[in-house]
Amino acid sequence: MSEPIRVLVTGAAGQIAYSLLYSIGNGSVFGKDQPIILVLLDITPMMGVLDGVLMELQDCALPLLKDVIATDKEDVAFKDLDVAILVGSMPRRDGMERKDLLKANVKIFKCQGAALEKYAKKSVKVIVVGNPANTNCLTASKSAPSIPKENFSCLTRLDHNRAKAQIALKLGVTSDDVKNVIIWGNHSSTQYPDVSHAKVKLQGKEVGVYDALKDESWLKGEFITTVQQRGAAVIKARKLSSAMSAAKAICDHVRDIWFGTPEGEFVSMGIISDGNPYGVPDDLLYSFPVTIKNKTWKIVEGLTINDFSREKMDLTAKELAEEKETAFEFLSSALAHHFDVTKGSKAEESKCRL
């Protein structure tokens, strides 16, 4: 048996975490011979609910779980982490502008980035799920300057899986038969689900998705909007946001970081755009196609980008640049204000704990 790794899940009393924690504890993510110390963080008012989650994890009697720690304290939660899965964020409320959501979350992820910087291992892998995930991830990374930027990624695997599933449903195959779909850009309705490089296995032979489907208008129209708006469709039907599928996508994302991607396959994740070969401005947290080896991602190079794709990729980059500007304007004004008020007030502290 290896040494236990310390894995943090924030927003641990929430519904995504409830679908996620069993898979982490049973070896589906880090392997069947990797013991885990699981750290659960949430805000103080949720500690009663978190105790119930803790009881259930104990009652699962999972042999790989060496310890489970439930806390509302940053110094306990972020200490010596190998992996941080930041699920908790301020949810969007009725009548809330995206800008307001950004402001609320930027504060949380600045705090969590600072906590990673102060307490976690410098080798920690950080996966941001809480929305707006790309900009939250960039904020956390900027707030943890001594942790490599490459160690931060945000979840676009749910969109990736949704795209795979739509193609599989349309062709009457399983989603395992579809590979190399791409999600470019932001985890928002401007994301660009791209299947121009995707392959599907039909009668034992790999063919391009465009050739297999022979339905360009669907692929450039309804397919894209279905994937872009799938989260809203789930909320409309379920009256709750995607939890089971989000948890499955987190598992896929983290497992691929840990064990690498299969030969000849690439996946989508939000990563720092610095030096990318696709003309996306530097210093954005943008979803690209990547391969992963030895826990290190590499952007897939040499993919041809047609005019249709270029336009979509630029549109989502523009949104991310605007989000970044809004977030960082707010951060700098909040920072200026911070020096005028009592340092480290309890109210500020609780905002970091989601």
Coordinates of C-alpha atoms in Angstrom, one line a residue:
M1 CA 0.0 0.0 0.0
S2 CA 1.2 3.5 -0.8
E3 CA 1.3 6.4 1.6
P4 CA -2.1 8.1 2.0
I5 CA -2.7 11.2 0.0
R6 CA -4.7 14.2 1.4
V7 CA -7.7 15.1 -0.8
L8 CA -9.8 18.2 0.0
V9 CA -13.4 18.6 -1.2
T10 CA -15.0 22.0 -0.5
G11 CA -18.7 22.6 -0.5
A12 CA -18.7 19.1 1.0
A13 CA -22.2 19.3 2.4
G14 CA -23.7 20.1 -1.0
Q15 CA -25.3 17.8 -3.6
I16 CA -22.4 17.5 -6.0
A17 CA -20.1 16.4 -3.2
Y18 CA -22.7 13.9 -2.0
S19 CA -22.5 12.2 -5.4
L20 CA -18.7 12.5 -5.5
L21 CA -17.3 11.4 -2.2
Y22 CA -18.2 7.7 -2.4
S23 CA -16.3 7.4 -5.8
I24 CA -13.2 9.1 -4.3
G25 CA -13.4 6.8 -1.2
N26 CA -13.9 3.6 -3.1
G27 CA -10.8 3.8 -5.3
S28 CA -12.5 4.8 -8.6
V29 CA -10.5 8.0 -8.9
F30 CA -7.0 7.4 -7.4
G31 CA -6.8 3.7 -7.8
K32 CA -7.6 0.6 -5.7
D33 CA -4.3 0.6 -3.8
Q34 CA -4.2 4.3 -2.9
P35 CA -5.2 5.1 0.7
I36 CA -6.8 8.5 1.2
I37 CA -7.2 11.1 4.0
L38 CA -10.4 12.8 2.9
V39 CA -10.9 16.4 4.1
L40 CA -14.4 17.9 3.9
L41 CA -14.7 21.7 4.1
D42 CA -17.9 23.8 4.3
I43 CA -19.2 26.9 6.0
T44 CA -20.1 26.9 9.7
P45 CA -23.9 26.8 9.2
M46 CA -23.5 23.6 7.2
M47 CA -21.6 21.7 9.8
G48 CA -24.6 19.8 11.0
V49 CA -25.3 18.5 7.5
L50 CA -21.6 17.7 7.1
D51 CA -21.7 15.6 10.2
G52 CA -24.4 13.5 8.5
V53 CA -22.2 13.1 5.4
L54 CA -19.3 12.1 7.7
M55 CA -21.4 9.5 9.4
E56 CA -22.4 8.0 6.0
L57 CA -18.8 7.8 4.8
Q58 CA -17.9 6.0 8.1
D59 CA -20.9 3.7 7.5
C60 CA -19.7 2.9 4.0
A61 CA -16.7 1.1 5.7
L62 CA -14.4 1.9 2.8
P63 CA -11.0 0.3 3.4
L64 CA -9.1 3.0 1.5
L65 CA -10.4 5.8 3.7
K66 CA -7.7 6.1 6.4
D67 CA -9.3 9.2 7.9
V68 CA -12.2 11.6 7.2
I69 CA -11.9 15.1 8.6
A70 CA -14.9 17.5 8.5
T71 CA -14.1 21.1 9.2
D72 CA -15.0 24.7 8.7
K73 CA -11.4 25.9 9.3
E74 CA -9.1 26.8 6.4
D75 CA -5.8 26.0 8.2
V76 CA -7.1 22.5 8.9
A77 CA -8.7 22.0 5.4
F78 CA -5.8 23.2 3.2
K79 CA -2.9 21.7 5.2
D80 CA -0.4 19.5 3.3
L81 CA -2.9 18.8 0.5
D82 CA -2.0 16.6 -2.5
V83 CA -5.3 17.4 -4.3
A84 CA -7.9 20.1 -3.8
I85 CA -11.3 19.8 -5.5
L86 CA -13.0 23.2 -5.0
V87 CA -16.7 22.5 -5.5
G88 CA -18.2 25.1 -3.2
S89 CA -19.1 28.4 -4.5
M90 CA -21.9 31.0 -4.2
P91 CA -24.8 29.8 -6.4
R92 CA -26.5 32.1 -8.8
R93 CA -29.8 33.4 -7.3
D94 CA -32.9 34.7 -9.0
G95 CA -32.3 38.2 -10.5
M96 CA -28.6 37.9 -10.0
E97 CA -26.4 39.3 -12.8
R98 CA -23.4 37.2 -13.9
K99 CA -21.3 40.1 -12.8
D100 CA -22.7 39.9 -9.2
L101 CA -22.0 36.2 -9.2
L102 CA -18.4 36.9 -10.3
K103 CA -17.9 39.4 -7.5
A104 CA -19.2 37.1 -4.8
N105 CA -17.0 34.2 -6.0
V106 CA -13.9 36.1 -6.7
K107 CA -13.7 36.9 -3.0
I108 CA -14.1 33.2 -2.1
F109 CA -11.5 32.0 -4.5
K110 CA -9.0 34.7 -3.6
C111 CA -9.2 33.4 0.0
Q112 CA -8.9 29.8 -1.0
G113 CA -6.0 30.5 -3.3
A114 CA -4.3 32.3 -0.4
A115 CA -5.0 29.3 1.8
L116 CA -3.5 26.9 -0.8
E117 CA -0.4 29.2 -0.9
K118 CA -0.1 29.2 2.9
Y119 CA -0.9 25.6 3.8
A120 CA -0.9 23.2 0.9
K121 CA 2.0 21.3 -0.7
K122 CA 3.5 23.2 -3.7
S123 CA 2.9 20.1 -5.8
V124 CA -0.9 20.2 -5.0
K125 CA -3.3 19.6 -8.0
V126 CA -6.2 22.1 -7.8
I127 CA -9.4 21.4 -9.7
V128 CA -12.0 24.2 -9.7
V129 CA -15.7 23.2 -10.2
G130 CA -17.6 26.1 -8.5
N131 CA -18.9 28.5 -11.1
P132 CA -17.9 30.7 -12.9
A133 CA -15.3 28.0 -12.9
N134 CA -12.7 29.4 -15.3
T135 CA -12.4 32.8 -13.7
N136 CA -12.6 31.4 -10.2
C137 CA -9.7 29.1 -11.1
L138 CA -7.7 32.0 -12.5
T139 CA -8.3 34.0 -9.3
A140 CA -7.2 31.1 -7.1
S141 CA -4.1 30.6 -9.2
K142 CA -3.1 34.3 -9.0
S143 CA -3.6 34.2 -5.3
A144 CA -1.2 31.2 -4.9
P145 CA 1.9 32.5 -6.8
S146 CA 4.3 29.8 -5.5
I147 CA 2.1 26.9 -6.8
P148 CA 2.8 26.4 -10.6
K149 CA 0.0 27.7 -12.8
E150 CA -0.1 24.4 -14.6
N151 CA -1.3 22.7 -11.4
F152 CA -4.6 24.6 -11.6
S153 CA -7.4 23.4 -13.9
C154 CA -11.2 23.9 -14.1
L155 CA -13.9 21.4 -15.0
T156 CA -15.2 21.4 -18.6
R157 CA -15.3 17.6 -18.6
L158 CA -19.0 17.7 -18.0
D159 CA -19.5 19.7 -21.2
H160 CA -17.1 17.3 -22.9
N161 CA -19.1 14.2 -21.7
R162 CA -22.4 15.9 -22.7
A163 CA -21.0 16.4 -26.2
K164 CA -19.9 12.8 -26.5
A165 CA -23.3 11.6 -25.3
Q166 CA -25.2 13.7 -27.8
I167 CA -23.1 12.3 -30.7
A168 CA -23.5 8.7 -29.4
L169 CA -27.3 9.1 -29.0
K170 CA -27.6 10.5 -32.5
L171 CA -25.6 7.6 -34.0
G172 CA -27.1 4.9 -31.8
V173 CA -23.7 3.9 -30.3
T174 CA -22.3 4.1 -26.8
S175 CA -20.4 7.2 -25.7
D176 CA -17.3 5.0 -25.3
D177 CA -17.3 4.7 -29.1
V178 CA -16.9 8.5 -29.5
K179 CA -13.6 10.2 -28.8
N180 CA -11.7 13.5 -29.2
V181 CA -14.6 15.9 -29.0
I182 CA -13.4 19.3 -27.8
I183 CA -14.8 22.0 -25.5
W184 CA -13.1 25.3 -26.3
G185 CA -13.2 28.3 -23.9
N186 CA -15.5 29.1 -21.0
H187 CA -17.7 26.8 -19.0
S188 CA -20.7 29.0 -19.9
S189 CA -23.2 29.3 -22.8
T190 CA -20.4 30.7 -25.0
Q191 CA -18.4 27.5 -24.8
Y192 CA -17.7 25.9 -28.2
P193 CA -18.3 22.1 -28.4
D194 CA -16.3 21.1 -31.5
V195 CA -16.5 17.7 -33.2
S196 CA -14.5 18.5 -36.3
H197 CA -11.6 16.4 -35.0
A198 CA -13.8 13.8 -33.2
K199 CA -13.9 10.1 -34.2
V200 CA -16.6 7.4 -33.8
K201 CA -16.3 3.7 -34.0
L202 CA -18.9 2.3 -36.4
Q203 CA -18.8 -1.4 -37.4
G204 CA -15.4 -1.7 -35.8
K205 CA -14.0 1.1 -37.9
E206 CA -13.0 4.6 -36.8
V207 CA -14.6 7.4 -38.9
G208 CA -14.8 11.2 -38.5
V209 CA -18.1 12.3 -36.8
Y210 CA -18.9 14.7 -39.7
D211 CA -18.6 11.8 -42.1
A212 CA -20.5 9.4 -39.9
L213 CA -23.4 11.8 -39.3
K214 CA -23.6 13.6 -42.7
D215 CA -25.7 16.3 -41.0
E216 CA -23.7 19.5 -40.9
S217 CA -26.6 21.7 -40.1
W218 CA -27.4 19.7 -36.9
L219 CA -23.7 19.6 -35.9
K220 CA -23.3 23.4 -36.4
G221 CA -26.7 24.2 -34.9
E222 CA -28.8 22.2 -32.5
F223 CA -25.9 20.0 -31.3
I224 CA -23.9 23.1 -30.1
T225 CA -26.9 24.8 -28.4
T226 CA -28.0 21.5 -26.7
V227 CA -24.5 21.1 -25.1
Q228 CA -24.2 24.8 -24.3
Q229 CA -27.6 24.9 -22.6
R230 CA -27.7 21.4 -21.1
G231 CA -27.2 22.6 -17.5
A232 CA -30.2 24.9 -17.7
A233 CA -32.3 22.1 -19.2
V234 CA -31.4 19.8 -16.3
I235 CA -32.4 22.6 -13.8
K236 CA -35.7 23.1 -15.6
A237 CA -36.5 19.4 -15.5
R238 CA -35.1 18.5 -12.0
K239 CA -35.5 21.9 -10.2
L240 CA -31.9 21.2 -9.1
S241 CA -28.6 21.6 -10.9
S242 CA -26.6 18.6 -12.4
A243 CA -25.0 16.7 -9.5
M244 CA -24.6 13.0 -10.6
S245 CA -23.2 13.9 -14.0
A246 CA -21.0 16.7 -12.5
A247 CA -19.6 14.3 -9.9
K248 CA -18.9 11.7 -12.7
A249 CA -17.1 14.4 -14.7
I250 CA -15.0 15.5 -11.7
C251 CA -13.9 11.8 -11.3
D252 CA -13.0 11.5 -15.0
H253 CA -11.0 14.8 -14.9
V254 CA -9.1 13.9 -11.7
R255 CA -8.5 10.3 -12.7
D256 CA -7.0 11.5 -16.0
I257 CA -4.7 13.9 -14.2
W258 CA -3.6 11.1 -11.9
F259 CA -3.2 8.3 -14.5
G260 CA -3.0 10.0 -17.8
T261 CA -5.1 9.9 -21.0
P262 CA -5.3 6.8 -23.2
E263 CA -3.0 6.7 -26.3
G264 CA -4.5 8.5 -29.2
E265 CA -7.2 10.3 -27.1
F266 CA -7.5 13.8 -25.8
V267 CA -9.9 15.4 -23.3
S268 CA -11.0 18.9 -22.5
M269 CA -10.1 20.9 -19.4
G270 CA -9.8 24.6 -18.5
I271 CA -6.1 25.5 -18.2
I272 CA -3.8 28.5 -18.4
S273 CA -3.7 29.7 -22.0
D274 CA 0.0 31.0 -21.9
G275 CA 1.9 30.0 -25.1
N276 CA -1.0 28.1 -26.6
P277 CA -0.8 27.3 -30.4
Y278 CA -4.4 28.4 -31.2
G279 CA -4.2 32.2 -31.0
V280 CA -6.1 32.4 -27.6
P281 CA -4.7 35.4 -25.6
D282 CA -2.3 34.5 -22.8
D283 CA -3.4 34.7 -19.1
L284 CA -6.8 33.3 -19.5
L285 CA -8.2 30.1 -18.0
Y286 CA -9.5 28.6 -21.2
S287 CA -10.7 25.0 -22.1
F288 CA -8.4 23.2 -24.6
P289 CA -7.9 19.7 -25.8
V290 CA -5.1 18.1 -23.8
T291 CA -3.3 14.9 -23.4
I292 CA -1.9 14.0 -19.9
K293 CA 1.2 12.0 -19.0
N294 CA 3.0 11.8 -15.6
K295 CA 0.4 14.1 -14.1
T296 CA 1.3 16.9 -16.6
W297 CA -1.0 18.1 -19.3
K298 CA 0.0 19.2 -22.8
I299 CA -2.2 21.0 -25.3
V300 CA -2.9 19.0 -28.4
E301 CA -1.1 20.8 -31.3
G302 CA -1.6 20.9 -35.1
L303 CA -5.4 20.8 -35.2
T304 CA -6.8 22.7 -38.1
I305 CA -9.2 25.5 -37.2
N306 CA -11.7 26.5 -39.8
D307 CA -13.4 29.9 -40.0
F308 CA -16.6 28.6 -38.2
S309 CA -14.5 27.3 -35.3
R310 CA -12.3 30.4 -35.2
E311 CA -15.3 32.7 -34.7
K312 CA -16.7 30.6 -31.9
M313 CA -13.3 30.3 -30.2
D314 CA -12.8 34.0 -30.3
L315 CA -16.2 34.7 -28.9
T316 CA -15.7 32.6 -25.8
A317 CA -12.2 34.1 -25.3
K318 CA -13.7 37.6 -25.4
E319 CA -16.2 36.6 -22.7
L320 CA -13.4 35.2 -20.6
A321 CA -11.3 38.4 -21.0
E322 CA -14.3 40.5 -19.9
E323 CA -14.9 38.2 -16.9
K324 CA -11.3 38.4 -15.9
E325 CA -11.4 42.2 -16.2
T326 CA -14.6 42.5 -14.0
A327 CA -13.2 40.0 -11.4
F328 CA -9.8 41.7 -11.1
E329 CA -11.3 45.3 -11.0
F330 CA -13.4 44.1 -8.2
L331 CA -10.4 42.4 -6.5
S332 CA -8.3 45.5 -6.6
S333 CA -11.0 47.7 -5.2
A334 CA -11.8 45.1 -2.5
L335 CA -8.1 45.1 -1.7
A336 CA -7.9 48.8 -1.3
H337 CA -11.0 48.7 0.9
H338 CA -9.5 45.8 2.9
F339 CA -6.7 48.1 4.2
D340 CA -9.4 50.6 5.5
V341 CA -11.2 48.0 7.7
T342 CA -10.2 45.8 10.5
K343 CA -8.0 43.0 9.2
G344 CA -9.4 39.4 9.2
S345 CA -12.9 40.0 10.4
K346 CA -15.0 36.9 11.0
A347 CA -17.4 37.8 8.2
E348 CA -14.6 37.9 5.7
E349 CA -13.2 34.6 7.0
S350 CA -16.5 32.8 6.5
K351 CA -16.6 33.9 2.9
C352 CA -13.5 31.8 2.2
R353 CA -14.9 28.5 3.5
L354 CA -17.3 27.4 0.9

